[in-house]
Amino acid sequence: MNPFDAFVRNLDPATGKSVHDASATKTQQRIDTLSAVFPDPESARSAAARTRQYVLDHLKPLVLSLEEQCHKNGIVVHWARDAKEARSVILGLCRQSCRPGAVIVKAKSMATEEIHLNHALADAGYDVVETDLGEFVVQLDHDTPSHIVTPIIHKNRYQVARLFEENNIGTYTEKPEELTSQARRHLRTQFRRAEVGISGVNFAVAETGRLVLVENEGNSRLSTTAPRVHIAVMGIEKVLPSEADLPLFLRLLAGSATGQRATVYTHFIHGPRKPEALDGPDEVHLVILDNGRLDALAGPYRDILRCIRCGACLNVCPVYRQGSGHAYGHVYSGPLGAVLAPALEGVGLAAIAKASSLCGACEEVCPVKIPIPELLLHLRDQGVREKTIVDPIPWSGFVAVATRAYLWRTSLQAVPMAKLVPNPWSRHRHMPRRDGRDFRRWFRERA
Amino acid sequence: MNARESMLSRLPKPSQDPPPEPFQLPSGDLSRVQLWSQFHTRFSDLGGTIVTWQTLAGLSDRNWIVEPGLDVGQGGMHVDCDVWNASVGVTRADLAVAETGSLLLNQWPFSRRMASLAPPIHVAVINESSIVPTLDAAIERLERTNAVLVTGPSRTADIEGVLVRGVHGPGELWLIVERD
Ligand code: SF4
């Protein structure tokens, strides 16, 4: 059995229901909002696809301009070829700013999940604290996020309550409001102590060097405002050409991700505090990450780099809804992950491209019109050719018999057709019962 | 080769095509009164409240943090310097956006970024003339400074999709609109 099926089979029913229901609600909210915001949502998606495609085709001048503008604004730019290099750049910056034992607060960021930053910082002795409510729960539970936008979609309130009780965050309560305020109180002390804040980036504007971060809770603002040092980590493809491109993308991201017209906070970071300013970080660093993106850019799956990480394709995917993100076995899950993971890390991961029914719902909701089903098919094909996808059912014998008329005829004389289908296929499926006479004989005798 | 050079060397040479025209929503021709009414609907749907200076007088026994230069007009209140202990933060807002019910807060050197963020109640003060129809118009007016667009009180739906206000930022967002 492939790992996806095995995972789904063992999934606890409560988790399955949480994931399924929440995904369905978000899908509906997305439709309502986007059709209220845009007179013609289709043309908005086409425009966004064009702009993101332009970015991929012009990444070099755009990234150079971003670097130059950041430099002017006082943001220090760093480059990292892979996860290891990114970790060592970030660790180096932390070591310059504070001693081991210091608190480092983190705002939700898929790029830092991707490079497994938390472990590296913890191994170096830092007290790393995830501050997004969902990510905080995931960290306490030594779990991993199961959705790129709503990390604990797979957990219910009882699980969170027990976890908070065990970790002395607060007394057991089944009210989400109280659980939230327990987390707020606990994390406040961490924000006050934190020396470094680490975040991702949603969009970086090449024209002005502005970094744009969106969120609903306020933890990202706190992480990038309260500590003395802010380190932002972005995948190299997250650039937009100009500030005038922002409104479309902000609307599409908020609408597609959570069905909002705008996220609660859209943070436009221009640089570190001015000497006379009352607050804000003294240093702002931007780490530009490759980690497989430039390989992907040169390969057949480059369209996936248009992605703005809205999560709509996860919410709408019937396979994701059955399994939750963990089934994919990678930080990036759902239809997005099924393409992005192998595109970044190589076709060795192509087997997760099989976790799709190719129903096409993902392409229909994608705000940047990524042809996900087409990319999945291509990946499967490549996976089979390069033998990284191994079909668990040995069909070769069946194919050999079924494609040679004389063999097929003789075999059918010996056994009914059902017996020719390989055993693993029929183990989990019901073969239709044969009813009546042999078709060939009937056909012959019909005349 | 260092990381920068090796990454740049792998980026293909681009074509000379001009970038696609940025997509804009039509700004419409609503009057200022109509814009405020649209703003008001969105702002209150999100959980924001429009208040007056009198409302604030009722909170005079709390710890306040007030952006420098803002005259809150009430004598005798305790204006605490430690932003983490304040219950009420008062700041300016530079723009209201009718489309989304958002407030744009530029962060000037004299601004106190934490005042709109740390206390449980954030009170923003805005001029009646500072309203724009769309996000496009608001972003056009971004200055060369840090800024934040605030759209309603802080919220989360991480636990079972239940909406909870005030998770890290202020759970209450109040707005005072001043006549020009
Ligand atoms: S692939 Fe499209 S729908 Fe999926 S997360 Fe990315 S932008 Fe959203």
XYZ file of C-alpha atoms and ligand atoms in Angstrom:
635
model
C 0.000 0.000 0.000
C 1.411 3.464 -0.744
C 2.136 5.693 2.268
C -0.756 8.062 1.509
C -3.337 5.256 1.598
C -1.751 3.781 4.696
C -1.968 7.163 6.454
C -5.595 7.715 5.538
C -6.554 4.232 6.649
C -5.159 4.866 10.128
C -6.461 8.412 10.449
C -8.534 8.962 13.538
C -12.125 9.833 12.574
C -12.169 13.098 14.600
C -9.171 14.387 12.665
C -10.693 13.355 9.382
C -13.880 15.229 10.221
C -12.049 18.410 11.366
C -10.106 18.563 8.127
C -13.067 17.779 5.927
C -15.512 20.266 7.473
C -13.086 23.158 7.783
C -11.956 22.723 4.176
C -15.505 22.755 2.896
C -16.383 25.952 4.821
C -13.324 27.766 3.569
C -14.076 26.809 0.000
C -17.522 28.389 0.212
C -16.231 31.577 1.878
C -13.657 31.909 -0.848
C -16.285 31.838 -3.588
C -18.527 34.355 -1.791
C -15.747 36.844 -1.170
C -14.044 36.752 -4.538
C -17.276 37.198 -6.417
C -18.211 40.138 -4.165
C -14.810 41.807 -4.557
C -14.228 41.415 -8.287
C -16.779 42.314 -10.941
C -15.113 39.548 -12.971
C -12.989 37.187 -10.834
C -11.824 35.341 -13.942
C -10.085 38.384 -15.376
C -8.472 39.080 -12.005
C -7.039 35.557 -11.932
C -5.767 35.893 -15.481
C -4.086 39.189 -14.649
C -2.456 37.661 -11.578
C -1.255 34.660 -13.586
C 0.281 36.997 -16.182
C 2.094 39.057 -13.589
C 3.462 36.026 -11.746
C 4.572 34.515 -15.049
C 6.310 37.772 -15.927
C 8.130 37.592 -12.602
C 9.391 34.072 -13.320
C 10.542 35.148 -16.767
C 12.304 38.254 -15.431
C 13.521 37.089 -12.064
C 17.074 38.300 -12.533
C 16.470 42.034 -13.014
C 13.646 41.981 -10.475
C 15.694 40.357 -7.738
C 18.624 42.664 -8.451
C 16.356 45.666 -8.171
C 14.895 44.306 -4.928
C 18.388 43.913 -3.521
C 19.399 47.426 -4.503
C 16.249 49.029 -3.081
C 16.506 47.062 0.168
C 20.067 48.220 0.506
C 18.958 51.843 0.079
C 16.294 51.380 2.715
C 18.731 49.882 5.204
C 17.665 46.234 4.861
C 20.641 43.860 4.693
C 20.242 41.207 1.983
C 21.684 37.690 2.283
C 21.603 34.848 -0.233
C 21.289 31.140 0.471
C 21.615 28.339 -2.073
C 20.116 25.601 0.059
C 18.580 24.843 3.427
C 21.925 24.302 5.096
C 23.316 27.608 3.888
C 20.132 29.428 4.935
C 20.297 27.916 8.411
C 23.902 28.920 8.829
C 23.264 32.502 7.627
C 20.373 32.867 10.080
C 22.227 31.215 12.909
C 25.159 33.565 12.266
C 22.866 36.592 12.477
C 21.354 35.300 15.727
C 24.800 34.725 17.217
C 25.785 38.301 16.379
C 22.714 39.609 18.181
C 22.282 37.492 21.242
C 23.699 34.676 23.333
C 22.375 31.132 23.395
C 19.494 30.914 25.839
C 17.912 34.049 24.386
C 14.330 33.967 23.136
C 13.751 34.055 19.378
C 10.145 34.605 18.327
C 8.885 33.284 15.031
C 5.930 34.297 12.922
C 4.437 31.610 10.708
C 6.590 31.021 7.658
C 6.599 28.091 5.263
C 10.102 28.978 4.061
C 11.494 28.454 7.572
C 9.547 25.191 7.902
C 11.055 24.134 4.612
C 14.611 24.687 5.827
C 13.893 23.103 9.248
C 15.166 26.196 11.002
C 13.718 25.594 14.453
C 15.804 22.508 15.112
C 18.993 24.256 14.108
C 18.294 27.219 16.411
C 17.276 24.967 19.292
C 20.406 22.851 18.846
C 22.443 26.045 19.109
C 20.819 26.678 22.489
C 18.205 29.281 21.547
C 14.710 29.274 22.931
C 12.694 29.359 19.697
C 9.014 30.160 20.109
C 6.384 29.865 17.376
C 3.869 32.642 17.997
C 1.051 32.036 15.516
C -1.604 30.273 17.629
C -1.746 27.231 15.366
C 2.019 26.979 15.012
C 2.402 27.384 18.775
C 0.133 24.379 19.318
C 2.041 22.391 16.708
C 5.335 23.230 18.410
C 4.074 22.292 21.902
C 2.822 18.976 20.558
C 6.039 18.196 18.623
C 3.750 17.914 15.635
C 4.020 19.453 12.156
C 1.551 21.819 10.442
C -0.962 20.002 8.268
C -2.026 23.002 6.194
C -0.010 25.966 4.904
C -2.563 28.531 6.114
C -4.349 26.832 9.026
C -1.698 24.634 10.627
C -3.915 22.845 13.176
C -6.869 22.127 10.945
C -6.372 18.505 12.049
C -6.811 19.189 15.776
C -9.935 19.855 17.816
C -10.442 22.007 20.917
C -10.168 19.050 23.301
C -6.746 18.152 22.012
C -5.596 21.767 22.326
C -7.049 22.039 25.845
C -5.271 18.891 27.048
C -2.015 20.064 25.504
C -2.226 23.472 27.228
C -3.003 21.803 30.546
C -0.069 19.398 30.269
C 2.289 22.248 29.422
C 1.044 24.590 32.151
C -0.209 27.164 29.696
C -3.579 27.230 31.466
C -6.253 25.119 33.138
C -8.416 22.798 31.041
C -11.195 24.586 29.186
C -13.196 23.694 26.111
C -13.853 27.312 25.125
C -11.744 28.440 22.145
C -11.874 32.056 23.496
C -10.262 31.003 26.767
C -7.701 28.787 25.103
C -6.789 31.716 22.882
C -6.358 34.090 25.801
C -4.207 31.534 27.632
C -1.928 31.435 24.610
C -1.940 35.241 24.392
C -0.841 35.586 28.008
C 1.861 32.981 27.681
C 3.269 34.386 24.437
C 3.242 37.990 25.680
C 6.059 37.207 28.105
C 8.019 35.697 25.218
C 7.533 38.759 22.999
C 8.773 41.001 25.801
C 11.930 38.959 26.226
C 12.640 38.218 22.578
C 15.871 39.510 21.066
C 15.309 38.357 17.490
C 12.112 37.969 15.447
C 11.989 35.726 12.374
C 9.275 35.891 9.735
C 8.527 34.922 6.164
C 7.583 37.310 3.370
C 4.385 37.227 1.320
C 5.463 39.660 -1.380
C 8.640 41.651 -1.927
C 8.345 44.644 -4.234
C 11.254 44.959 -6.667
C 10.529 48.604 -7.439
C 10.788 49.879 -3.851
C 12.271 47.076 -1.740
C 9.181 46.923 0.415
C 8.469 43.611 2.172
C 4.794 42.802 2.581
C 3.533 40.417 5.268
C -0.092 39.493 5.849
C -1.684 37.939 8.929
C -4.752 38.038 11.164
C -3.480 37.582 14.681
C -0.867 40.290 15.205
C 1.937 37.918 16.134
C 3.742 38.661 12.924
C 3.622 42.402 13.633
C 4.837 41.785 17.189
C 7.653 39.518 15.976
C 8.829 42.100 13.465
C 8.389 45.176 15.698
C 9.255 44.313 19.300
C 12.651 42.546 19.058
C 15.825 44.456 18.233
C 16.528 42.354 15.140
C 14.134 41.181 12.430
C 15.150 38.448 9.992
C 12.801 37.838 7.049
C 13.185 34.697 4.928
C 11.786 34.525 1.411
C 11.857 32.127 -1.521
C 13.559 33.892 -4.422
C 10.366 33.752 -6.521
C 8.244 35.854 -4.146
C 8.934 39.127 -5.945
C 6.362 41.418 -7.519
C 7.426 44.090 -10.004
C 5.765 47.177 -8.550
C 3.703 48.508 -5.672
C 0.777 48.926 -8.038
C 0.673 45.121 -8.336
C 0.029 44.725 -4.616
C -3.725 45.448 -4.403
C -4.672 42.638 -6.791
C -2.475 40.122 -4.990
C -3.560 41.215 -1.520
C -7.205 40.801 -2.519
C -6.649 37.435 -4.181
C -4.551 36.095 -1.317
C -6.967 37.136 1.446
C -9.993 36.048 -0.564
C -8.589 32.678 -1.642
C -6.973 31.804 1.689
C -9.633 32.730 4.234
C -12.504 34.417 2.390
C -11.578 37.886 3.698
C -11.513 41.120 1.717
C -8.253 41.964 3.409
C -6.315 40.198 6.131
C -6.464 41.968 9.494
C -2.892 43.202 9.239
C -1.009 43.933 6.053
C 2.431 44.992 7.122
C 4.522 47.057 4.714
C 8.109 46.889 5.894
C 10.348 49.576 4.510
C 13.377 49.306 6.759
C 14.810 49.422 10.273
C 13.910 52.180 12.705
C 15.222 55.657 12.014
C 17.573 56.876 14.759
C 14.937 59.225 16.141
C 12.094 56.678 15.994
C 10.441 55.462 19.180
C 10.305 51.763 18.339
C 10.869 49.120 15.674
C 13.889 46.884 15.074
C 17.397 48.324 14.759
C 18.282 45.768 12.114
C 16.249 44.209 9.327
C 17.723 41.318 7.328
C 16.324 39.623 4.255
C 17.433 36.092 3.383
C 16.759 35.177 -0.265
C 16.434 31.423 -0.589
C 16.978 29.122 -3.574
C 16.701 25.586 -2.116
C 15.625 23.948 -5.361
C 13.701 26.884 -6.820
C 16.235 27.616 -9.528
C 16.209 23.951 -10.571
C 12.423 24.111 -10.686
C 12.585 27.324 -12.696
C 14.641 25.620 -15.372
C 12.495 22.481 -15.453
C 9.071 21.358 -16.651
C 7.296 22.294 -13.388
C 8.249 25.982 -13.317
C 4.608 27.136 -13.349
C 4.252 25.966 -9.760
C 6.568 28.837 -8.762
C 3.740 31.259 -9.553
C 2.113 30.020 -6.321
C 1.237 32.616 -3.666
C 0.590 29.981 -0.939
C -3.089 30.730 -0.462
C -4.027 27.136 0.317
C -7.231 27.214 -1.759
C -6.168 24.140 -3.719
C -5.774 22.203 -0.471
C -9.214 23.208 0.788
C -10.949 22.175 -2.398
C -9.058 18.927 -3.004
C -11.095 15.756 -2.332
C -7.921 13.810 -1.667
C -6.547 16.388 0.794
C -9.909 16.437 2.578
C -9.683 12.690 3.156
C -6.162 12.652 4.373
C -5.070 15.994 5.884
C -1.694 17.461 4.993
C 0.336 14.948 6.954
C -0.486 12.205 4.498
C 1.772 13.833 1.930
C 4.824 13.472 4.154
C 6.265 16.877 3.234
C 6.014 20.483 4.534
C 4.082 21.385 1.398
C 0.944 19.314 1.051
C -2.194 19.146 -1.076
C -2.128 19.672 -4.829
C 0.434 22.474 -4.400
C 2.739 20.183 -2.409
C 2.289 17.253 -4.750
C 3.949 19.356 -7.459
C 6.173 21.691 -5.437
C 7.820 19.031 -3.265
C 9.185 17.005 -6.197
C 9.868 20.192 -8.200
C 12.123 21.458 -5.370
C 13.616 18.200 -4.216
C 13.654 16.013 -7.286
C 11.514 13.418 -8.945
C 12.302 10.971 -6.127
C 9.207 12.454 -4.487
C 7.035 11.987 -7.572
C 5.029 9.251 -5.836
C 2.973 11.900 -3.991
C 1.794 13.140 -7.368
C -0.314 9.997 -7.359
C -2.366 11.308 -4.428
C -4.763 13.039 -6.774
C -7.897 12.065 -8.606
C -7.046 14.643 -11.321
C -10.527 16.112 -10.877
C -9.209 19.571 -11.757
C -10.758 21.458 -8.818
C -7.347 22.835 -7.793
C -6.732 24.495 -11.126
C -10.196 25.989 -11.036
C -9.619 27.762 -7.694
C -5.969 28.696 -8.099
C -5.718 32.509 -8.075
C -2.711 32.378 -10.396
C -4.154 29.679 -12.649
C -1.459 27.064 -12.212
C -2.338 24.032 -14.381
C -1.815 21.659 -11.446
C -3.454 18.525 -12.967
C -1.293 18.834 -16.061
C 1.845 19.155 -13.947
C 0.769 16.150 -11.863
C 0.304 14.017 -14.966
C 3.696 15.030 -16.264
C 5.248 14.167 -12.909
C 3.595 10.751 -12.805
C 4.857 10.037 -16.252
C 8.375 11.100 -15.355
C 8.153 9.162 -12.102
C 7.219 5.955 -13.892
C 9.875 6.421 -16.550
C 12.565 7.101 -13.961
C 11.200 4.297 -11.787
C 10.641 6.475 -8.719
C 6.987 5.568 -8.907
C 6.622 1.847 -8.440
C 3.155 0.573 -9.073
C 2.190 -1.517 -6.062
C 0.099 -3.793 -8.281
C 2.039 -5.993 -10.715
C 0.045 -5.449 -13.894
C 2.746 -6.585 -16.292
C 1.510 -10.192 -16.443
C -2.045 -9.069 -17.057
C -0.912 -6.677 -19.762
C 1.128 -9.382 -21.488
C -1.895 -11.668 -21.641
C -4.539 -9.060 -22.360
C -2.720 -7.491 -25.292
C -2.164 -10.726 -27.193
C -5.368 -12.058 -28.705
C -4.400 -15.723 -28.833
C -3.099 -15.767 -25.246
C -6.161 -13.953 -23.985
C -8.454 -16.395 -25.742
C -6.683 -19.463 -24.424
C -6.489 -18.069 -20.908
C -10.163 -17.294 -20.849
C -10.909 -20.848 -21.775
C -9.018 -21.975 -18.711
C -10.269 -19.473 -16.081
C -12.911 -16.714 -15.775
C -11.599 -13.201 -16.478
C -11.854 -12.142 -12.841
C -9.084 -14.583 -11.993
C -6.702 -12.912 -14.433
C -6.780 -9.559 -12.628
C -3.796 -9.337 -10.267
C -4.614 -10.284 -6.727
C -3.682 -6.972 -4.946
C -6.138 -5.071 -7.119
C -9.092 -7.226 -6.169
C -8.102 -7.486 -2.505
C -9.444 -3.975 -1.764
C -12.125 -3.900 -4.435
C -15.123 -6.011 -5.256
C -15.000 -7.716 -8.608
C -18.416 -7.703 -10.233
C -19.990 -11.158 -10.095
C -20.200 -12.942 -13.386
C -23.746 -13.433 -14.357
C -24.923 -15.572 -17.216
C -22.968 -17.040 -20.048
C -19.576 -16.507 -21.628
C -19.583 -13.387 -23.865
C -17.477 -14.883 -26.632
C -19.608 -17.971 -26.869
C -22.771 -15.864 -26.880
C -21.351 -13.675 -29.661
C -20.386 -16.666 -31.772
C -23.720 -18.359 -31.360
C -25.741 -15.167 -31.936
C -25.474 -15.559 -35.665
C 31.593 31.566 -6.235
C 29.603 32.981 -3.351
C 25.897 32.245 -2.906
C 24.793 35.500 -4.494
C 26.849 35.118 -7.637
C 26.053 31.474 -8.075
C 22.322 32.099 -7.703
C 22.385 35.068 -10.054
C 24.392 33.145 -12.646
C 21.648 30.525 -12.767
C 18.888 33.025 -13.499
C 18.148 33.096 -17.229
C 18.524 36.216 -19.311
C 15.090 37.796 -19.537
C 13.255 39.002 -22.594
C 12.660 42.707 -23.079
C 8.875 42.495 -22.683
C 7.366 45.242 -20.575
C 5.615 44.089 -17.394
C 1.847 43.567 -17.671
C -0.285 46.561 -16.702
C -1.159 46.354 -12.998
C -4.776 45.325 -12.461
C -6.922 47.980 -10.803
C -10.470 48.026 -9.558
C -12.458 51.045 -10.763
C -12.540 53.657 -8.021
C -16.165 54.569 -8.712
C -17.604 58.012 -8.145
C -18.975 57.820 -4.627
C -19.135 61.049 -2.647
C -17.210 61.349 0.589
C -20.379 60.700 2.581
C -21.082 57.552 0.594
C -17.510 56.373 1.035
C -17.792 56.809 4.804
C -21.029 54.913 4.815
C -19.453 52.024 2.892
C -16.462 52.145 5.218
C -18.729 52.113 8.243
C -20.577 48.975 7.107
C -17.377 47.052 6.451
C -15.638 48.352 9.586
C -18.510 47.351 11.878
C -18.963 43.966 10.162
C -15.370 43.257 11.062
C -15.978 44.208 14.695
C -14.660 47.781 14.676
C -16.551 50.571 16.503
C -16.833 54.265 15.714
C -16.679 56.243 18.960
C -16.297 59.807 20.193
C -13.889 61.453 22.620
C -16.619 61.182 25.241
C -16.463 57.370 25.039
C -12.794 57.550 25.930
C -13.469 59.624 29.014
C -15.090 56.506 30.479
C -11.705 54.763 30.393
C -9.802 57.444 32.265
C -8.875 55.052 35.071
C -6.973 52.704 32.728
C -3.327 52.777 31.652
C -2.976 54.619 28.377
C -0.263 54.924 25.821
C -0.678 57.867 23.488
C 1.249 58.616 20.332
C 3.363 61.726 20.899
C 1.794 64.910 19.586
C -1.778 63.638 19.824
C -3.903 65.719 22.115
C -6.281 63.344 23.812
C -7.962 66.299 25.456
C -8.612 64.654 28.840
C -6.814 65.826 31.939
C -5.742 63.526 34.726
C -5.466 60.234 32.927
C -2.507 57.984 33.569
C -0.338 57.930 30.480
C 1.994 55.019 31.097
C 5.278 54.734 29.240
C 5.460 50.960 29.348
C 3.535 49.946 26.294
C 3.218 46.329 27.504
C 1.143 47.408 30.513
C -1.163 49.787 28.700
C -4.867 48.930 28.329
C -5.548 51.585 25.731
C -3.322 52.753 22.863
C -4.207 55.909 20.934
C -2.630 56.638 17.535
C -3.360 58.516 14.335
C -4.632 56.788 11.228
C -3.544 58.308 7.908
C -6.202 56.865 5.611
C -9.478 54.990 5.718
C -10.194 52.551 2.849
C -13.883 52.243 1.987
C -13.495 49.049 -0.074
C -12.186 46.974 2.810
C -13.002 48.960 5.963
C -9.261 49.257 6.623
C -7.133 51.945 8.256
C -3.663 52.795 7.010
C -1.193 53.702 9.727
C 2.070 55.171 8.490
C 4.843 54.706 10.939
C 6.643 58.002 11.127
C 9.647 58.436 13.372
C 7.382 60.057 15.972
C 4.784 57.293 15.723
C 4.651 54.593 18.302
C 4.242 51.352 16.390
C 3.567 49.352 19.526
C 0.682 51.599 20.640
C -1.592 50.248 17.940
C -0.477 46.690 18.647
C 0.189 45.789 22.259
C -2.809 47.159 24.265
C -6.147 45.291 24.192
C -7.905 48.431 22.940
C -6.576 50.441 20.011
C -8.147 53.829 19.372
C -7.319 55.414 16.018
C -7.975 59.067 15.251
C -8.588 60.120 11.657
C -9.536 63.221 9.693
C -12.829 63.083 7.884
C -11.136 64.019 4.609
C -8.701 61.098 4.756
C -10.799 58.488 3.033
C -10.045 56.707 -0.258
C -12.302 54.353 -2.206
C -10.025 51.397 -2.946
C -6.915 49.513 -1.891
C -5.322 50.699 -5.122
C -5.741 54.310 -4.025
C -4.372 53.543 -0.554
C -1.277 51.773 -1.817
C -0.585 54.563 -4.277
C -0.230 56.823 -1.264
C 2.247 54.662 0.674
C 5.154 56.760 1.887
C 8.790 55.786 2.133
C 8.275 54.526 5.644
C 6.958 51.442 7.425
C 3.209 51.174 7.408
C 0.452 48.822 8.417
C -3.018 48.413 7.005
C -5.361 47.432 9.843
C -8.596 45.704 8.854
C -10.610 45.070 11.994
C -9.556 43.736 15.389
C -6.954 40.984 15.688
C -8.522 37.584 15.139
C -7.896 33.887 14.756
C -9.938 30.906 13.695
C -7.185 28.362 14.335
C -9.141 26.323 16.884
C -11.910 24.486 15.041
C -12.558 27.502 12.825
C -14.207 29.373 15.734
C -13.653 33.114 15.341
C -11.911 34.638 18.373
C -10.944 38.313 18.573
C -7.869 39.742 20.229
C -5.408 36.908 19.944
C -2.161 38.903 19.829
C -3.135 42.361 18.665
C -6.000 44.476 20.066
C -9.353 42.725 20.350
C -11.089 46.113 20.250
C -10.594 48.582 17.440
C -12.180 52.001 17.902
C -12.165 54.917 15.521
C -12.685 58.610 16.190
C -13.453 60.624 13.055
C -12.524 64.287 13.416
C -14.095 67.073 11.375
C -11.489 68.910 9.305
S -1.089 26.383 -6.134
Fe -2.577 28.057 -6.489
S -4.315 27.490 -5.180
Fe -2.599 26.238 -4.480
S -1.680 27.415 -2.797
Fe -0.602 27.994 -4.672
S -1.660 29.825 -5.422
Fe -3.024 28.835 -3.945
